[in-house]
Structure formats: C-alpha cells, structure tokens
C-alpha cells in the first residue's frame, strides 16, 4: 500500500511561507535568468498563465496583476528536506521522488485515512506548505489519487475497488503517471481515453503496441505492484552542471571561470554520492535566440587519467581542454560540464603502478566540511574566480532571501 504526498504549487507555496503579502495574490516563479514560469499559484493559473510560458509572452494586462519571483532553489531545497524529515518520522519507508513529492509505504497502518489526514496537517502546520495525499495499492493509483485529492478533498484513498472503478471511469489517460501527451494521443486513436479503458484493454495488444512501460502502468491500474518503492536512490550514470548566463559573455576568461565553477560543483555532487568519474565533457553555446549574431557551439569530451572525485584533478584537465576551445569573436550565453563513466571507488580495480583512483580524498573532505559549516565559497579554487562577482551570473531581479540557510536573511520576529 502506497501514499503519495505532494506539495501544492510547491515553489509558489515556499515563497508565501515567509512573505504573507503574497498569499491570495497571483504568483509566478520564474526559471533561471527570469525566463519562463516554472510554478504558478492557483490565482495565476486562473489568469491563464501557462506552465513553461515565457514571461514576456504573458499579456501586459495579466502581467501587471502578477507577483513575480526568481527561482530560489536554495530555499525550496531546504524546505523540501524539512518535509522529508517529517515523513521519515511518520512512515517506515520513504522514497523521495522529486523536490515536492514523496512516496510512503503504508503497510501495517490500519486507519490509512486518519494517518494521511494527520500527516497532511502536520506538514502544513510545521512547514507552512499546503499539500495533498493520495493512497492506492500501487504507485500509479496513488499518483492518480493524489491528483484527485487536489480537486478539494485533500486526501483520497483508491484502495476500495468500487471507489477506484468509479474514479477511473473519467480519469484521462494523459493524467496518468508514466504517460505523456504523445502516448495519450496514440491511445486516443485506439479509442482509449480514460484510465478505465486502458485498464480493460487487452494486455497483449498494449504490450505489442506500446512496450513494457505502458504494460506496467496497465497492470498497476489493476492493483498489481510493478513499480516498487526505491528508498535508496540508484547511482547516477552522469552528472551535468550547466547554466545560461544572465547576458552574453565575450570575456573568455569569465567563460573559463564559469566552467571551472561548474566543474567544482559537479565534483561536490560526486563526493556527496560516494562516486568517482572516469571522464568529463564541456560545452558552450552562443545565443541561439540571436541568429543574426555569429554562432558557435563547441564541445569536447576526454577520459580522465584515472577515476577521481578530486576537484583539483578535474580543474587541471579542464585547463587543457580549454585550449583553443572558444573563438575570439564570439560571445557565449551558456556553458556546462558533464562528468560521466561514474562508479563506486571500492568496486574499481587498480593496476600494478597505482591505485584505482586519483586524488586526495582527505583534502576534499576538509574542503567540503569548511563549505558545509561556513557556507559555499568559504573555501574555493582560484580557477573559479572565487571571490569575484561573476560576469556570467544569472539574471535574478526578483530573488527572495534565503530565509532558512543564511544568517543575514533570517526574518526578524516582531512582538
């Protein structure tokens, strides 16, 4: 038995926790460089603001009614971690599916509705984030129940066969977990438009026409578990850190500093996951939205001398990769670093002349500890520009404070 708890309009709700003036107002959270809407409050949705819609395409009369915030992922990530800590205290097994969604294992819990209502109230009371809970015998049904709960009930349980059959009669296939718009359109050509119709279709036909993924969804609609709970996140195959710059950057030293910064952050992610990388790649792009300007989209990939998670080794390789990489007459708008061939260092085999990995793990642990204790950037590398204000920084005109992670941004309590 599964439950899915999901924060409602999560990014917008996080902004409202510490800024009561945003409550009840149409609120939109923008993507990096204040480009597109990635979260909308219910009031903004009612005004017709679309998910992923560029903010400059929103009609001026609608835009004037909106409260707009730049994405503050530091704040959202911290609030998400606080919610997960509440869930782990309440349920024996928790799978963090995304920043705002988590699956719970409800085996052994007799009164599921009472449990779900209490958990929903606790999360909102302790964090300020409104949420909904869906319960079902499979993940697909729990996800569907969660979507139904957003219509106003707050908690929906689809474990009862009769209630489940009634709910799936008019539940669109496009809203099912694991089915995208293209697949839903293909299903519609076969007369399958609802979850009930998909459930009752011939399994062999679904498997032949759409493959194993949709076949699993169909079986889950019957109540058969095909997608288990993943309490431990599987190892990544690659790590990519990239950013669009706030403006075109013609200073290639600044582009190199950006790539070095991304490489250091990618190595930090590696170390947090206990992985090492066997290769790396870099890329840069000019402004594709300015076709009248000279274009250049270089990329390079190399194998590292030996697998490593040491930022210094990666930066040394990056320095050699940058030779002749950029063109002098070009201004760049985006760049990124990819670490690939990831693996666990304890599973690697060395050779007669050296260990399986390269670098100084003890030194990297010290650097990570300093940055965790005193804030990112307390200890850094000269190649990143470190203490300089980056010319490639993102455009975030309406960024809210990091209320929960920076001492200067902690809101003051008034009597």
Coordinates of C-alpha atoms in Angstrom, one line a residue:
X1 CA 0.0 0.0 0.0
X2 CA 1.4 3.4 -1.1
X3 CA 0.7 7.0 -0.3
X4 CA 2.0 10.0 -2.4
X5 CA 2.3 13.3 -0.6
X6 CA 2.7 16.3 -2.9
X7 CA 3.3 20.0 -2.0
X8 CA 0.7 22.2 -3.8
X9 CA 2.2 24.7 -6.2
X10 CA 5.4 24.0 -4.2
X11 CA 7.7 26.8 -5.3
X12 CA 5.0 29.4 -5.0
X13 CA 4.0 28.0 -1.6
X14 CA 7.6 28.2 -0.4
X15 CA 7.7 31.9 -1.4
X16 CA 4.5 32.5 0.6
X17 CA 5.7 30.9 3.8
X18 CA 7.9 33.9 4.7
X19 CA 6.1 36.6 2.7
X20 CA 2.5 36.8 3.8
X21 CA 1.9 39.7 1.3
X22 CA 2.0 37.1 -1.5
X23 CA -0.9 35.0 -0.1
X24 CA -4.0 35.3 -2.1
X25 CA -2.2 37.1 -4.9
X26 CA -1.5 35.6 -8.4
X27 CA 2.1 34.5 -8.0
X28 CA 4.6 33.2 -10.6
X29 CA 8.0 31.8 -10.0
X30 CA 10.4 32.1 -13.0
X31 CA 13.2 29.8 -14.2
X32 CA 16.9 30.7 -14.3
X33 CA 17.5 34.1 -15.8
X34 CA 13.9 35.0 -15.2
X35 CA 12.8 33.3 -18.4
X36 CA 9.7 31.1 -18.1
X37 CA 7.0 30.3 -15.5
X38 CA 8.0 27.1 -13.6
X39 CA 5.5 27.5 -10.8
X40 CA 2.1 29.2 -10.6
X41 CA -0.3 29.8 -7.7
X42 CA -3.9 28.9 -8.3
X43 CA -4.7 32.5 -8.8
X44 CA -2.1 32.8 -11.6
X45 CA -3.4 29.7 -13.3
X46 CA -6.9 31.2 -13.2
X47 CA -5.5 34.2 -15.1
X48 CA -4.3 31.9 -17.9
X49 CA -0.5 31.8 -17.2
X50 CA 0.7 28.6 -18.7
X51 CA 3.4 26.2 -17.3
X52 CA 6.7 26.9 -19.0
X53 CA 5.3 30.1 -20.7
X54 CA 7.9 32.8 -21.3
X55 CA 7.1 35.7 -19.0
X56 CA 7.4 38.2 -21.9
X57 CA 4.6 36.4 -23.7
X58 CA 2.2 36.9 -20.9
X59 CA -0.2 39.7 -21.9
X60 CA 0.7 43.0 -20.3
X61 CA -2.7 43.4 -18.6
X62 CA -2.2 40.0 -16.9
X63 CA 1.4 40.6 -16.1
X64 CA 0.5 43.8 -14.2
X65 CA -1.6 41.6 -11.8
X66 CA 1.2 39.1 -11.1
X67 CA 3.6 38.9 -8.2
X68 CA 6.8 37.6 -9.8
X69 CA 9.7 35.9 -8.0
X70 CA 13.0 34.5 -9.3
X71 CA 13.6 30.8 -8.6
X72 CA 15.2 30.4 -5.2
X73 CA 16.3 26.7 -5.3
X74 CA 18.3 27.0 -2.1
X75 CA 15.1 27.9 -0.2
X76 CA 13.0 25.3 -1.9
X77 CA 15.5 22.5 -1.3
X78 CA 15.8 23.3 2.4
X79 CA 12.0 23.3 2.9
X80 CA 11.8 20.1 0.9
X81 CA 14.4 18.5 3.2
X82 CA 12.4 19.6 6.3
X83 CA 9.2 18.0 4.9
X84 CA 11.1 14.7 4.2
X85 CA 12.4 14.6 7.8
X86 CA 8.7 14.8 8.9
X87 CA 7.8 12.0 6.6
X88 CA 10.6 9.7 7.7
X89 CA 9.5 10.1 11.3
X90 CA 5.9 9.1 10.3
X91 CA 6.4 6.2 7.9
X92 CA 8.9 3.3 7.9
X93 CA 9.9 3.6 4.3
X94 CA 10.0 6.9 2.2
X95 CA 11.0 7.4 -1.4
X96 CA 11.8 11.0 -2.3
X97 CA 10.5 11.1 -5.8
X98 CA 11.1 14.8 -6.5
X99 CA 11.6 18.1 -4.6
X100 CA 7.9 18.2 -3.8
X101 CA 6.7 14.6 -4.0
X102 CA 7.4 11.5 -1.8
X103 CA 6.1 8.0 -1.8
X104 CA 5.4 6.3 1.5
X105 CA 4.9 2.7 2.4
X106 CA 1.7 2.3 4.4
X107 CA 2.0 -1.4 5.2
X108 CA 0.9 -2.1 8.8
X109 CA -1.1 1.1 9.1
X110 CA -4.8 0.2 9.7
X111 CA -6.6 3.5 9.5
X112 CA -4.9 5.0 6.5
X113 CA -7.3 8.0 6.1
X114 CA -6.7 9.1 9.7
X115 CA -3.0 8.7 9.2
X116 CA -3.0 10.6 6.0
X117 CA -5.1 13.5 7.3
X118 CA -2.9 13.8 10.4
X119 CA 0.3 13.8 8.3
X120 CA -1.1 16.3 5.9
X121 CA -2.0 18.7 8.7
X122 CA 1.4 18.2 10.4
X123 CA 3.4 19.0 7.3
X124 CA 1.3 22.2 6.7
X125 CA 1.5 23.2 10.3
X126 CA 5.2 22.6 10.8
X127 CA 6.4 24.0 7.4
X128 CA 3.6 26.1 6.0
X129 CA 3.3 24.1 2.8
X130 CA -0.2 23.1 1.8
X131 CA -0.3 19.5 0.4
X132 CA -2.4 16.6 -0.7
X133 CA -2.2 12.9 -0.1
X134 CA -3.2 10.1 -2.5
X135 CA -3.4 6.5 -1.3
X136 CA -3.5 3.4 -3.5
X137 CA -2.4 -0.2 -3.8
X138 CA 0.2 0.7 -6.4
X139 CA 2.3 3.8 -7.2
X140 CA 0.2 4.6 -10.3
X141 CA -3.0 4.5 -8.4
X142 CA -1.5 6.5 -5.5
X143 CA -0.4 9.2 -8.0
X144 CA -3.9 9.2 -9.5
X145 CA -5.5 9.5 -6.1
X146 CA -3.2 12.5 -5.3
X147 CA -4.3 14.3 -8.4
X148 CA -8.0 13.7 -7.5
X149 CA -7.2 15.0 -3.9
X150 CA -6.1 18.3 -5.4
X151 CA -9.7 18.9 -6.5
X152 CA -10.5 19.8 -2.9
X153 CA -10.7 16.7 -0.8
X154 CA -7.1 16.9 0.3
X155 CA -6.9 13.1 0.9
X156 CA -8.2 10.4 -1.5
X157 CA -8.0 6.7 -1.0
X158 CA -8.4 4.4 -4.0
X159 CA -7.8 1.1 -2.3
X160 CA -11.5 0.2 -2.3
X161 CA -12.3 -1.5 -5.6
X162 CA -15.7 0.1 -6.2
X163 CA -14.4 3.6 -5.4
X164 CA -11.4 3.0 -7.7
X165 CA -13.6 1.9 -10.6
X166 CA -15.8 4.9 -10.3
X167 CA -12.8 7.3 -10.2
X168 CA -11.0 5.8 -13.2
X169 CA -14.1 6.0 -15.4
X170 CA -13.5 9.6 -16.4
X171 CA -9.8 9.9 -15.4
X172 CA -7.9 11.0 -18.6
X173 CA -5.0 8.7 -19.7
X174 CA -2.9 11.9 -20.2
X175 CA -3.0 12.5 -16.4
X176 CA -1.7 9.0 -15.5
X177 CA 1.8 8.7 -14.2
X178 CA 4.2 7.5 -16.9
X179 CA 2.0 8.5 -19.9
X180 CA 2.9 11.6 -21.8
X181 CA 0.9 13.7 -24.3
X182 CA 2.2 11.7 -27.3
X183 CA 1.3 8.3 -25.8
X184 CA -2.1 9.6 -24.8
X185 CA -2.7 10.8 -28.3
X186 CA -1.8 7.4 -29.7
X187 CA -4.0 5.7 -27.2
X188 CA -6.9 8.0 -28.2
X189 CA -6.6 6.8 -31.8
X190 CA -7.4 3.4 -30.5
X191 CA -10.4 4.7 -28.6
X192 CA -8.6 4.6 -25.2
X193 CA -9.1 7.9 -23.5
X194 CA -9.7 7.1 -19.8
X195 CA -7.8 5.1 -17.2
X196 CA -10.6 2.6 -17.0
X197 CA -10.5 2.0 -20.8
X198 CA -6.7 1.4 -20.6
X199 CA -7.1 -0.9 -17.6
X200 CA -9.7 -3.0 -19.5
X201 CA -7.8 -3.2 -22.8
X202 CA -6.2 -6.4 -24.0
X203 CA -2.7 -6.6 -22.2
X204 CA -1.1 -8.3 -25.2
X205 CA -2.2 -5.5 -27.5
X206 CA -0.9 -2.8 -25.1
X207 CA 2.5 -4.6 -24.7
X208 CA 2.9 -5.1 -28.5
X209 CA 1.9 -1.6 -29.5
X210 CA 3.4 0.5 -26.7
X211 CA 6.0 -1.6 -24.9
X212 CA 6.7 -2.7 -21.4
X213 CA 6.4 0.7 -19.7
X214 CA 2.8 1.2 -20.6
X215 CA 2.1 -2.5 -19.9
X216 CA 3.3 -1.9 -16.3
X217 CA 1.0 1.1 -16.0
X218 CA -1.9 -1.1 -17.1
X219 CA -1.1 -3.8 -14.6
X220 CA -0.7 -1.2 -11.8
X221 CA -4.2 0.1 -12.7
X222 CA -5.4 -3.5 -11.9
X223 CA -3.8 -3.2 -8.5
X224 CA -0.7 -5.3 -9.2
X225 CA 2.6 -3.8 -8.0
X226 CA 5.1 -3.5 -10.8
X227 CA 7.0 -0.4 -9.6
X228 CA 8.4 -0.9 -6.1
X229 CA 9.5 1.7 -3.6
X230 CA 13.1 2.9 -4.1
X231 CA 14.2 4.1 -0.7
X232 CA 17.8 4.5 -1.9
X233 CA 18.3 6.5 -5.0
X234 CA 20.1 4.4 -7.7
X235 CA 23.6 5.6 -8.7
X236 CA 23.7 8.3 -11.4
X237 CA 25.2 7.5 -14.8
X238 CA 26.3 11.0 -15.3
X239 CA 26.3 14.4 -13.6
X240 CA 25.7 17.6 -15.6
X241 CA 26.1 21.2 -14.2
X242 CA 25.2 23.9 -16.7
X243 CA 23.8 27.5 -16.6
X244 CA 22.5 30.1 -19.0
X245 CA 24.3 33.3 -18.4
X246 CA 22.5 36.5 -17.5
X247 CA 24.0 38.2 -20.5
X248 CA 26.2 37.3 -23.4
X249 CA 29.8 37.0 -22.2
X250 CA 32.5 38.0 -24.6
X251 CA 35.3 37.8 -21.9
X252 CA 36.6 34.2 -22.4
X253 CA 38.3 34.3 -19.0
X254 CA 34.9 34.7 -17.4
X255 CA 33.6 31.8 -19.5
X256 CA 36.5 29.7 -18.3
X257 CA 35.7 30.7 -14.7
X258 CA 32.1 29.6 -15.2
X259 CA 33.2 26.2 -16.5
X260 CA 35.6 25.8 -13.5
X261 CA 32.8 26.7 -11.1
X262 CA 30.5 24.1 -12.7
X263 CA 33.3 21.5 -12.6
X264 CA 33.8 22.1 -8.9
X265 CA 30.1 21.8 -8.2
X266 CA 29.9 18.6 -10.2
X267 CA 32.7 17.2 -8.1
X268 CA 30.9 18.2 -4.9
X269 CA 27.9 16.2 -6.2
X270 CA 30.1 13.3 -6.9
X271 CA 31.5 13.2 -3.4
X272 CA 28.1 13.5 -1.8
X273 CA 27.0 10.4 -3.6
X274 CA 30.3 8.5 -3.0
X275 CA 31.1 8.2 -6.7
X276 CA 34.1 8.9 -8.9
X277 CA 34.1 9.9 -12.6
X278 CA 36.2 8.3 -15.4
X279 CA 35.6 11.0 -18.0
X280 CA 34.4 14.6 -18.4
X281 CA 33.0 16.8 -21.2
X282 CA 32.4 20.5 -21.6
X283 CA 30.3 22.6 -23.9
X284 CA 29.5 26.2 -24.6
X285 CA 26.8 27.9 -26.7
X286 CA 26.4 31.3 -28.2
X287 CA 22.9 32.9 -28.1
X288 CA 20.7 30.7 -30.3
X289 CA 17.9 33.3 -29.9
X290 CA 20.0 35.9 -31.8
X291 CA 20.5 34.2 -35.1
X292 CA 21.9 37.4 -36.6
X293 CA 25.0 37.1 -34.4
X294 CA 27.9 34.7 -35.2
X295 CA 27.2 31.3 -33.8
X296 CA 29.5 28.7 -32.2
X297 CA 28.6 25.6 -30.2
X298 CA 31.8 23.8 -29.2
X299 CA 32.0 20.6 -27.1
X300 CA 34.8 18.3 -26.0
X301 CA 35.0 15.0 -24.1
X302 CA 38.0 13.3 -22.6
X303 CA 38.9 10.4 -20.4
X304 CA 40.4 11.3 -17.0
X305 CA 43.9 9.9 -16.2
X306 CA 42.2 7.7 -13.5
X307 CA 38.7 7.8 -12.0
X308 CA 38.5 10.7 -9.5
X309 CA 36.3 12.9 -7.4
X310 CA 39.1 15.4 -6.7
X311 CA 38.2 18.9 -7.9
X312 CA 41.9 19.8 -8.4
X313 CA 42.4 16.9 -10.9
X314 CA 39.3 17.8 -12.8
X315 CA 40.3 21.5 -13.0
X316 CA 43.7 20.5 -14.3
X317 CA 42.1 18.5 -17.1
X318 CA 39.6 21.3 -17.8
X319 CA 42.5 23.8 -18.2
X320 CA 44.0 21.7 -21.0
X321 CA 40.5 21.2 -22.6
X322 CA 40.0 25.0 -22.8
X323 CA 43.0 25.5 -25.2
X324 CA 41.5 26.6 -28.5
X325 CA 38.0 25.8 -27.3
X326 CA 36.4 29.2 -27.6
X327 CA 36.5 31.6 -30.6
X328 CA 37.8 35.2 -30.0
X329 CA 35.0 36.9 -32.0
X330 CA 32.1 35.1 -30.2
X331 CA 30.0 36.0 -27.1
X332 CA 28.7 33.0 -25.2
X333 CA 25.3 32.6 -23.5
X334 CA 25.5 29.1 -21.9
X335 CA 28.1 26.6 -20.8
X336 CA 28.3 23.4 -18.9
X337 CA 30.3 20.5 -17.6
X338 CA 29.5 16.8 -17.7
X339 CA 31.1 14.0 -15.6
X340 CA 30.5 10.5 -16.9
X341 CA 31.6 6.9 -16.5
X342 CA 30.6 7.1 -12.9
X343 CA 31.2 4.4 -10.4
X344 CA 31.9 3.4 -6.8
X345 CA 35.6 3.6 -6.0
X346 CA 35.5 0.4 -3.9
X347 CA 34.4 -1.5 -7.0
X348 CA 37.2 -0.3 -9.2
X349 CA 40.3 -2.3 -10.0
X350 CA 43.8 -0.7 -9.8
X351 CA 46.9 -1.7 -11.6
X352 CA 50.5 -2.5 -10.7
X353 CA 51.6 1.1 -10.8
X354 CA 48.9 3.0 -8.9
X355 CA 45.6 2.9 -7.1
X356 CA 42.2 2.6 -8.7
X357 CA 41.5 6.3 -8.2
X358 CA 43.4 9.6 -8.4
X359 CA 43.3 12.5 -5.9
X360 CA 43.4 13.3 -2.2
X361 CA 40.1 12.3 -0.6
X362 CA 41.1 13.6 2.8
X363 CA 41.8 17.1 1.4
X364 CA 38.5 17.1 -0.4
X365 CA 36.7 16.1 2.8
X366 CA 38.2 19.1 4.6
X367 CA 37.2 21.5 1.8
X368 CA 33.6 20.1 1.8
X369 CA 33.4 20.4 5.6
X370 CA 34.5 24.0 5.6
X371 CA 31.9 24.9 2.9
X372 CA 29.2 23.0 4.8
X373 CA 30.0 24.7 8.0
X374 CA 30.6 28.3 6.8
X375 CA 28.7 28.4 3.6
X376 CA 29.5 27.7 0.0
X377 CA 32.5 29.6 -1.2
X378 CA 34.2 29.8 2.2
X379 CA 36.9 27.6 0.7
X380 CA 37.4 27.7 -3.1
X381 CA 39.7 27.4 -6.1
X382 CA 41.3 30.3 -7.9
X383 CA 40.3 29.0 -11.3
X384 CA 36.6 29.7 -10.5
X385 CA 37.2 33.4 -9.8
X386 CA 36.1 32.5 -6.3
X387 CA 35.7 35.9 -4.5
X388 CA 34.9 37.9 -7.7
X389 CA 31.4 38.8 -8.7
X390 CA 30.9 36.7 -11.8
X391 CA 30.3 38.3 -15.2
X392 CA 28.3 35.2 -16.2
X393 CA 26.0 35.3 -13.2
X394 CA 22.3 34.6 -13.7
X395 CA 19.7 37.4 -14.0
X396 CA 17.5 37.1 -10.9
X397 CA 15.9 40.5 -10.5
X398 CA 13.2 39.3 -8.0
X399 CA 15.1 36.8 -5.9
X400 CA 13.8 36.3 -2.4
X401 CA 16.1 35.9 0.6
X402 CA 17.4 32.5 1.7
X403 CA 15.3 32.7 4.9
X404 CA 16.4 29.3 6.3
X405 CA 20.0 28.9 5.2
X406 CA 21.7 32.3 5.5
X407 CA 22.1 34.1 8.9
X408 CA 21.6 37.6 7.4
X409 CA 18.4 36.5 5.7
X410 CA 16.7 35.1 8.8
X411 CA 13.5 37.1 9.2
X412 CA 13.2 39.2 12.3
X413 CA 10.3 38.4 14.7
X414 CA 8.3 41.4 15.9
X415 CA 6.1 41.5 19.0

